[in-house]
Amino acid sequence: MKSFTCIIVGGGIAGLQAAIMLGRYGHQVAVFDKGEGRSTLCKCYHNVLGYPDGIEGEHLRRLGKEHAEKYGVHFIKAEVTHAQKTKRGFDLQTITNDRFKCQYLLVATGIKDRLPLSIPNLKECLGISIYICPDCDGYEVKNKKTIVIGSGESGANMALTLTYFTKEVTFVNHEKAEIVEAKQQELKDKGIEIINESVEKVNLNATSAFSGVTLSSGRVLHGERGFIAFGGSIIQTDLLKQLGVERLENHHIAADPRSKETNIRNVWVAGDIVAHSEQLTIAMGEGAQAAIWMHKRILGQ
Ligand SMILES: Cc1cc2nc3c(=O)[nH]c(=O)nc-3n(C[C@H](O)[C@H](O)[C@H](O)COP(=O)(O)OP(=O)(O)OC[C@H]3O[C@@H](n4cnc5c(N)ncnc54)[C@H](O)[C@@H]3O)c2cc1C
């Protein structure tokens, strides 16, 4: 069984930042990544210092991997499916039944959103002209005609949230899920039309940006920006559960605020799985924070 001092499960934003730091400390590190994640989907991150025009997720990931590899960090493309605590550390098993062990473990597996990626043209616009997070991208829809593609209450709440940025919001209740009457009234009061119909495709303008949607009836809605809100995101913390890490009711992890260590000694967490506001910069910060405290533990401090 191949052994490393530190294993990081999740090579997204948090995992890569931790890998760079642990690599620079000179530790023997492996990063396992299954090649998915929010950072593979976002075509343009906003709210990031140094990138006023945004930065692509895949580009950042590539830079991060190359950066960490300079310090000898190993990258293994595999999904880790099992984790077990042993006397000397942790045993991990991948989906292909390969086994690895380590003394110190960082889990940065992120969140899987419920996104309607089968709608033609939708994926290509993520982060550029279709968004999921009002804190990240509310600014991008300022005073713009915006169509929320969503489901029931989640979609309705997103439509209401966006009225802070724009007065022109339409909500397409793609799954025709129930919305309580009081909420429907709230939307009506804000001038938001609710359309209970599925989206057939996203329409693009000459620059390949969102220009509206075609509904299943053939009706075309024009819009300048899109937003998605389906609820039901998966907080990917099953591995941590296997190790006995305490999870909150919503499956996020409440780690030590200073060190990001969990209730299980030598298991750290970083990024979106930690209970916070799910931002790239926070994920990066937590990756660094966890790495610093892993290093201190390795030194016996
Ligand atoms: C469309 C979109 C737009 C966004 N826009 C912004 C923005 O403008 N500004 C902003 O600050 N934030 C934005 N975000 C949020 C941002 O992407 C996340 O906060 C950030 O990616 C969190 O980093 P992370 O490392 O926790 O998770 P991720 O980047 O999702 O990485 C998690 C990694 O873990 C891997 N993984 C999961 N489980 C396993 C396993 N069992 N074995 C191996 N590997 C595993 C995945 O393959 C993935 O690479 C956006 C998100 C989306 C989806």
Short mmCIF file of C-alpha atoms and ligand atoms in Angstrom, two decimals:
data_model
loop_
_atom_site.label_atom_id
_atom_site.label_comp_id
_atom_site.label_asym_id
_atom_site.label_seq_id
_atom_site.Cartn_x
_atom_site.Cartn_y
_atom_site.Cartn_z
CA MET A 1 0.00 0.00 0.00
CA LYS A 2 1.48 3.36 -1.06
CA SER A 3 2.04 5.74 1.82
CA PHE A 4 2.21 9.56 2.07
CA THR A 5 2.68 11.85 5.04
CA CYS A 6 -0.31 13.98 4.00
CA ILE A 7 -3.21 13.15 1.74
CA ILE A 8 -5.59 15.76 0.43
CA VAL A 9 -8.88 14.47 -0.92
CA GLY A 10 -10.22 17.10 -3.34
CA GLY A 11 -8.03 19.04 -5.73
CA GLY A 12 -10.30 22.05 -6.12
CA ILE A 13 -9.60 25.54 -4.82
CA ALA A 14 -9.16 24.65 -1.13
CA GLY A 15 -7.22 21.44 -1.78
CA LEU A 16 -4.85 23.07 -4.27
CA GLN A 17 -4.01 25.98 -1.97
CA ALA A 18 -3.28 23.54 0.85
CA ALA A 19 -1.16 21.40 -1.51
CA ILE A 20 0.96 24.41 -2.49
CA MET A 21 1.65 25.27 1.15
CA LEU A 22 2.32 21.72 2.30
CA GLY A 23 4.59 21.25 -0.73
CA ARG A 24 6.53 24.38 0.19
CA TYR A 25 7.02 23.04 3.72
CA GLY A 26 8.65 20.05 2.03
CA HIS A 27 6.16 17.42 3.15
CA GLN A 28 5.32 14.33 1.15
CA VAL A 29 1.85 15.08 -0.19
CA ALA A 30 -0.66 13.42 -2.52
CA VAL A 31 -3.80 15.05 -3.86
CA PHE A 32 -6.66 12.80 -4.97
CA ASP A 33 -9.20 14.35 -7.29
CA LYS A 34 -12.03 12.88 -9.32
CA GLY A 35 -12.06 15.76 -11.80
CA GLU A 36 -15.39 17.37 -10.97
CA GLY A 37 -16.35 20.15 -8.61
CA ARG A 38 -17.64 23.68 -8.68
CA SER A 39 -14.26 25.01 -9.80
CA THR A 40 -14.48 22.91 -12.98
CA LEU A 41 -17.86 24.46 -13.81
CA CYS A 42 -17.33 28.18 -13.24
CA LYS A 43 -16.10 29.79 -16.45
CA CYS A 44 -15.47 33.14 -14.76
CA TYR A 45 -14.94 33.76 -11.05
CA HIS A 46 -15.78 37.19 -9.72
CA ASN A 47 -14.97 38.87 -6.39
CA VAL A 48 -11.35 37.75 -6.53
CA LEU A 49 -8.56 40.16 -5.63
CA GLY A 50 -6.21 40.67 -8.58
CA TYR A 51 -8.77 39.57 -11.20
CA PRO A 52 -11.14 42.50 -11.76
CA ASP A 53 -12.35 40.91 -15.02
CA GLY A 54 -12.71 37.47 -13.49
CA ILE A 55 -10.74 34.25 -13.81
CA GLU A 56 -11.76 30.85 -15.18
CA GLY A 57 -12.00 27.95 -12.72
CA GLU A 58 -10.19 25.41 -14.93
CA HIS A 59 -7.40 27.93 -15.54
CA LEU A 60 -6.93 28.49 -11.79
CA ARG A 61 -6.95 24.74 -11.20
CA ARG A 62 -4.31 24.18 -13.88
CA LEU A 63 -2.10 26.92 -12.42
CA GLY A 64 -2.58 25.52 -8.91
CA LYS A 65 -1.66 21.97 -9.94
CA GLU A 66 1.45 23.11 -11.84
CA HIS A 67 2.43 25.28 -8.87
CA ALA A 68 2.09 22.42 -6.36
CA GLU A 69 3.89 19.97 -8.68
CA LYS A 70 6.93 22.27 -8.58
CA TYR A 71 7.29 21.29 -4.91
CA GLY A 72 6.93 17.57 -5.58
CA VAL A 73 3.24 17.18 -4.73
CA HIS A 74 1.75 14.04 -6.35
CA PHE A 75 -1.60 14.21 -8.15
CA ILE A 76 -3.72 11.09 -8.48
CA LYS A 77 -6.88 11.22 -10.57
CA ALA A 78 -9.26 9.02 -8.63
CA GLU A 79 -12.34 9.13 -6.49
CA VAL A 80 -11.72 8.17 -2.88
CA THR A 81 -14.67 6.08 -1.74
CA HIS A 82 -13.60 4.74 1.65
CA ALA A 83 -11.66 6.13 4.59
CA GLN A 84 -10.75 4.32 7.76
CA LYS A 85 -8.88 5.34 10.87
CA THR A 86 -5.98 3.07 11.83
CA LYS A 87 -3.48 3.00 14.72
CA ARG A 88 -0.94 5.09 12.78
CA GLY A 89 -3.18 7.26 10.63
CA PHE A 90 -5.68 6.63 7.87
CA ASP A 91 -6.31 4.08 5.10
CA LEU A 92 -8.03 5.32 1.97
CA GLN A 93 -9.51 3.30 -0.86
CA THR A 94 -10.32 4.54 -4.34
CA ILE A 95 -13.19 3.57 -6.61
CA THR A 96 -10.79 1.24 -8.46
CA ASN A 97 -9.94 -0.48 -5.12
CA ASP A 98 -6.42 0.95 -4.90
CA ARG A 99 -5.36 1.59 -1.30
CA PHE A 100 -3.23 4.36 0.18
CA LYS A 101 -2.31 5.42 3.66
CA CYS A 102 -1.31 8.64 5.36
CA GLN A 103 -0.76 10.13 8.80
CA TYR A 104 -2.47 13.44 8.20
CA LEU A 105 -5.62 13.93 6.15
CA LEU A 106 -7.25 17.00 4.65
CA VAL A 107 -10.69 16.62 3.09
CA ALA A 108 -11.74 19.37 0.67
CA THR A 109 -14.38 17.62 -1.39
CA GLY A 110 -16.72 20.58 -1.96
CA ILE A 111 -20.38 20.69 -2.90
CA LYS A 112 -22.28 19.16 -5.81
CA ASP A 113 -25.02 21.50 -6.96
CA ARG A 114 -28.25 20.30 -8.47
CA LEU A 115 -27.84 21.95 -11.86
CA PRO A 116 -29.93 21.23 -14.99
CA LEU A 117 -26.81 20.65 -17.10
CA SER A 118 -28.77 18.76 -19.77
CA ILE A 119 -30.43 22.01 -20.92
CA PRO A 120 -28.59 22.89 -24.15
CA ASN A 121 -26.13 25.83 -23.87
CA LEU A 122 -26.52 26.21 -20.10
CA LYS A 123 -23.18 24.75 -19.00
CA GLU A 124 -21.22 26.96 -21.40
CA CYS A 125 -22.65 30.11 -19.78
CA LEU A 126 -21.96 29.24 -16.11
CA GLY A 127 -20.17 32.11 -14.41
CA ILE A 128 -20.23 34.24 -17.59
CA SER A 129 -23.89 35.04 -18.12
CA ILE A 130 -25.69 32.43 -15.99
CA TYR A 131 -24.95 32.35 -12.27
CA ILE A 132 -25.82 30.46 -9.11
CA CYS A 133 -24.67 32.67 -6.23
CA PRO A 134 -26.05 36.17 -5.55
CA ASP A 135 -23.12 37.04 -3.27
CA CYS A 136 -20.66 36.19 -6.06
CA ASP A 137 -22.64 37.47 -9.01
CA GLY A 138 -25.60 39.60 -7.95
CA TYR A 139 -23.59 42.55 -9.23
CA GLU A 140 -23.48 40.99 -12.70
CA VAL A 141 -27.28 41.27 -13.08
CA LYS A 142 -27.50 44.86 -11.85
CA ASN A 143 -30.34 46.60 -13.74
CA LYS A 144 -30.44 43.73 -16.24
CA LYS A 145 -33.42 41.69 -17.37
CA THR A 146 -32.83 38.45 -15.50
CA ILE A 147 -34.45 35.03 -15.83
CA VAL A 148 -34.27 32.68 -12.86
CA ILE A 149 -34.45 29.02 -13.91
CA GLY A 150 -35.30 27.13 -10.76
CA SER A 151 -37.55 24.92 -8.75
CA GLY A 152 -40.31 25.84 -6.30
CA GLU A 153 -39.33 27.72 -3.16
CA SER A 154 -35.59 27.75 -3.97
CA GLY A 155 -36.23 29.46 -7.27
CA ALA A 156 -38.77 31.82 -5.76
CA ASN A 157 -36.37 32.87 -2.99
CA MET A 158 -33.59 33.48 -5.53
CA ALA A 159 -35.92 35.64 -7.64
CA LEU A 160 -36.78 37.71 -4.55
CA THR A 161 -33.11 38.03 -3.54
CA LEU A 162 -32.20 39.35 -6.98
CA THR A 163 -34.68 42.23 -6.74
CA TYR A 164 -31.99 43.98 -4.66
CA PHE A 165 -29.96 44.19 -7.90
CA THR A 166 -32.60 44.44 -10.62
CA LYS A 167 -36.29 45.21 -10.93
CA GLU A 168 -36.70 42.99 -14.01
CA VAL A 169 -36.86 39.41 -12.80
CA THR A 170 -38.84 36.50 -14.27
CA PHE A 171 -38.98 33.13 -12.57
CA VAL A 172 -39.31 29.97 -14.68
CA ASN A 173 -40.42 27.20 -12.33
CA HIS A 174 -38.73 24.53 -14.47
CA GLU A 175 -39.87 21.55 -12.38
CA LYS A 176 -43.29 23.07 -11.69
CA ALA A 177 -42.66 22.43 -7.98
CA GLU A 178 -45.08 23.80 -5.40
CA ILE A 179 -44.75 27.38 -4.18
CA VAL A 180 -46.87 28.36 -1.18
CA GLU A 181 -49.48 31.02 -1.83
CA ALA A 182 -47.88 33.59 0.46
CA LYS A 183 -44.62 33.30 -1.47
CA GLN A 184 -46.42 33.60 -4.80
CA GLN A 185 -48.01 36.79 -3.52
CA GLU A 186 -44.60 38.11 -2.42
CA LEU A 187 -43.27 37.58 -5.94
CA LYS A 188 -46.33 39.22 -7.44
CA ASP A 189 -45.88 42.24 -5.14
CA LYS A 190 -42.31 42.59 -6.46
CA GLY A 191 -43.52 42.39 -10.07
CA ILE A 192 -41.97 38.95 -10.68
CA GLU A 193 -43.81 36.76 -13.17
CA ILE A 194 -43.83 33.03 -12.34
CA ILE A 195 -43.93 30.73 -15.37
CA ASN A 196 -44.65 27.08 -14.60
CA GLU A 197 -43.01 25.51 -17.62
CA SER A 198 -39.78 23.65 -18.36
CA VAL A 199 -36.90 25.21 -20.25
CA GLU A 200 -36.15 23.54 -23.58
CA LYS A 201 -32.92 25.42 -24.26
CA VAL A 202 -30.87 28.46 -23.37
CA ASN A 203 -30.62 30.93 -26.24
CA LEU A 204 -27.35 32.66 -27.03
CA ASN A 205 -26.55 36.03 -28.61
CA ALA A 206 -23.82 36.78 -31.16
CA THR A 207 -21.13 36.70 -28.43
CA SER A 208 -22.35 33.29 -27.18
CA ALA A 209 -23.80 34.83 -24.00
CA PHE A 210 -27.24 34.14 -22.51
CA SER A 211 -30.02 35.95 -24.37
CA GLY A 212 -33.02 34.16 -22.89
CA VAL A 213 -34.70 30.77 -22.99
CA THR A 214 -37.04 28.76 -25.16
CA LEU A 215 -39.73 27.03 -23.10
CA SER A 216 -41.27 23.60 -23.79
CA SER A 217 -44.34 25.30 -25.37
CA GLY A 218 -42.06 27.05 -27.86
CA ARG A 219 -42.50 30.40 -26.12
CA VAL A 220 -39.32 32.47 -26.18
CA LEU A 221 -38.38 34.66 -23.20
CA HIS A 222 -35.78 37.35 -23.74
CA GLY A 223 -33.31 38.10 -20.96
CA GLU A 224 -29.82 39.51 -20.50
CA ARG A 225 -28.70 37.27 -17.63
CA GLY A 226 -29.74 33.93 -16.14
CA PHE A 227 -29.67 32.57 -12.61
CA ILE A 228 -30.15 29.00 -11.40
CA ALA A 229 -31.72 27.89 -8.12
CA PHE A 230 -32.89 24.31 -7.64
CA GLY A 231 -31.90 23.65 -4.01
CA GLY A 232 -30.86 20.15 -2.99
CA SER A 233 -27.08 20.61 -3.24
CA ILE A 234 -25.04 17.71 -1.89
CA ILE A 235 -22.40 18.53 0.73
CA GLN A 236 -19.82 15.85 -0.06
CA THR A 237 -18.87 14.75 3.43
CA ASP A 238 -19.61 11.00 3.39
CA LEU A 239 -15.90 10.14 3.75
CA LEU A 240 -15.77 12.25 6.89
CA LYS A 241 -18.82 10.48 8.27
CA GLN A 242 -16.99 7.16 7.77
CA LEU A 243 -14.20 8.54 9.97
CA GLY A 244 -16.58 9.63 12.72
CA VAL A 245 -16.34 13.36 11.98
CA GLU A 246 -19.30 15.27 13.37
CA ARG A 247 -21.52 16.76 10.71
CA LEU A 248 -24.15 19.44 11.07
CA GLU A 249 -27.75 18.60 10.18
CA ASN A 250 -27.16 19.93 6.64
CA HIS A 251 -23.96 17.80 6.35
CA HIS A 252 -21.55 20.74 6.51
CA ILE A 253 -18.65 20.42 8.96
CA ALA A 254 -18.15 22.74 11.92
CA ALA A 255 -14.35 22.61 12.19
CA ASP A 256 -12.18 24.36 14.76
CA PRO A 257 -12.30 27.99 13.57
CA ARG A 258 -8.58 28.53 14.15
CA SER A 259 -7.04 25.36 12.74
CA LYS A 260 -9.80 23.77 10.57
CA GLU A 261 -9.17 20.47 12.36
CA THR A 262 -12.26 18.35 12.94
CA ASN A 263 -13.28 16.52 16.10
CA ILE A 264 -11.16 13.59 14.84
CA ARG A 265 -7.48 14.27 15.50
CA ASN A 266 -5.35 14.68 12.35
CA VAL A 267 -8.37 15.16 10.06
CA TRP A 268 -8.75 18.67 8.66
CA VAL A 269 -11.34 20.20 6.36
CA ALA A 270 -11.36 23.23 4.06
CA GLY A 271 -13.53 24.87 1.43
CA ASP A 272 -17.23 24.64 0.74
CA ILE A 273 -17.83 21.61 2.97
CA VAL A 274 -17.04 23.80 5.98
CA ALA A 275 -19.99 25.82 7.30
CA HIS A 276 -19.51 29.28 5.75
CA SER A 277 -20.48 31.41 2.79
CA GLU A 278 -19.07 29.24 -0.04
CA GLN A 279 -16.67 31.57 -1.80
CA LEU A 280 -13.48 30.89 -3.72
CA THR A 281 -11.43 33.26 -1.57
CA ILE A 282 -12.66 31.63 1.64
CA ALA A 283 -11.88 28.16 0.27
CA MET A 284 -8.36 29.32 -0.58
CA GLY A 285 -7.91 30.88 2.86
CA GLU A 286 -9.09 27.76 4.61
CA GLY A 287 -6.79 25.56 2.52
CA ALA A 288 -3.87 27.69 3.67
CA GLN A 289 -5.07 27.72 7.27
CA ALA A 290 -5.48 23.93 7.41
CA ALA A 291 -2.01 23.44 5.85
CA ILE A 292 -0.37 25.67 8.47
CA TRP A 293 -1.89 23.67 11.31
CA MET A 294 -1.10 20.33 9.67
CA HIS A 295 2.51 21.48 9.47
CA LYS A 296 2.50 22.47 13.15
CA ARG A 297 1.16 19.02 14.07
CA ILE A 298 3.80 17.30 11.93
CA LEU A 299 6.49 19.30 13.77
CA GLY A 300 4.89 18.23 17.03
CA GLN A 301 3.94 21.74 18.08
C1 LIG B 1 -21.24 28.36 -11.58
C2 LIG B 1 -20.49 28.76 -10.34
C3 LIG B 1 -20.05 30.06 -10.20
C4 LIG B 1 -19.36 30.46 -9.07
N1 LIG B 1 -18.93 31.74 -9.00
C5 LIG B 1 -18.20 32.14 -7.94
C6 LIG B 1 -17.65 33.47 -7.91
O1 LIG B 1 -17.86 34.25 -8.84
N2 LIG B 1 -16.91 33.83 -6.82
C7 LIG B 1 -16.69 32.96 -5.79
O2 LIG B 1 -16.00 33.36 -4.84
N3 LIG B 1 -17.17 31.71 -5.82
C8 LIG B 1 -17.92 31.27 -6.85
N4 LIG B 1 -18.40 29.98 -6.88
C9 LIG B 1 -18.16 29.08 -5.73
C10 LIG B 1 -16.77 28.43 -5.80
O3 LIG B 1 -16.67 27.68 -6.99
C11 LIG B 1 -16.54 27.52 -4.59
O4 LIG B 1 -16.66 28.30 -3.41
C12 LIG B 1 -15.17 26.86 -4.64
O5 LIG B 1 -15.03 26.06 -5.80
C13 LIG B 1 -14.95 26.00 -3.39
O6 LIG B 1 -13.76 25.30 -3.49
P1 LIG B 1 -13.62 23.81 -2.91
O7 LIG B 1 -12.20 23.44 -3.08
O8 LIG B 1 -14.26 23.71 -1.59
O9 LIG B 1 -14.55 22.92 -3.86
P2 LIG B 1 -14.37 22.54 -5.42
O10 LIG B 1 -13.72 23.61 -6.16
O11 LIG B 1 -15.76 22.12 -5.83
O12 LIG B 1 -13.41 21.28 -5.39
C14 LIG B 1 -13.77 20.08 -4.77
C15 LIG B 1 -12.96 18.98 -5.45
O13 LIG B 1 -13.12 17.76 -4.73
C16 LIG B 1 -13.11 16.69 -5.66
N5 LIG B 1 -13.76 15.54 -4.99
C17 LIG B 1 -14.97 15.52 -4.37
N6 LIG B 1 -15.18 14.32 -3.81
C18 LIG B 1 -14.09 13.57 -4.08
C19 LIG B 1 -13.71 12.24 -3.75
N7 LIG B 1 -14.49 11.43 -3.01
N8 LIG B 1 -12.52 11.77 -4.21
C20 LIG B 1 -11.70 12.58 -4.95
N9 LIG B 1 -12.01 13.87 -5.28
C21 LIG B 1 -13.18 14.34 -4.84
C22 LIG B 1 -13.84 17.23 -6.88
O14 LIG B 1 -13.44 16.54 -8.03
C23 LIG B 1 -13.39 18.70 -6.88
O15 LIG B 1 -12.28 18.91 -7.75
C24 LIG B 1 -19.11 29.54 -8.02
C25 LIG B 1 -19.55 28.22 -8.16
C26 LIG B 1 -20.22 27.81 -9.30
C27 LIG B 1 -20.69 26.38 -9.45
#
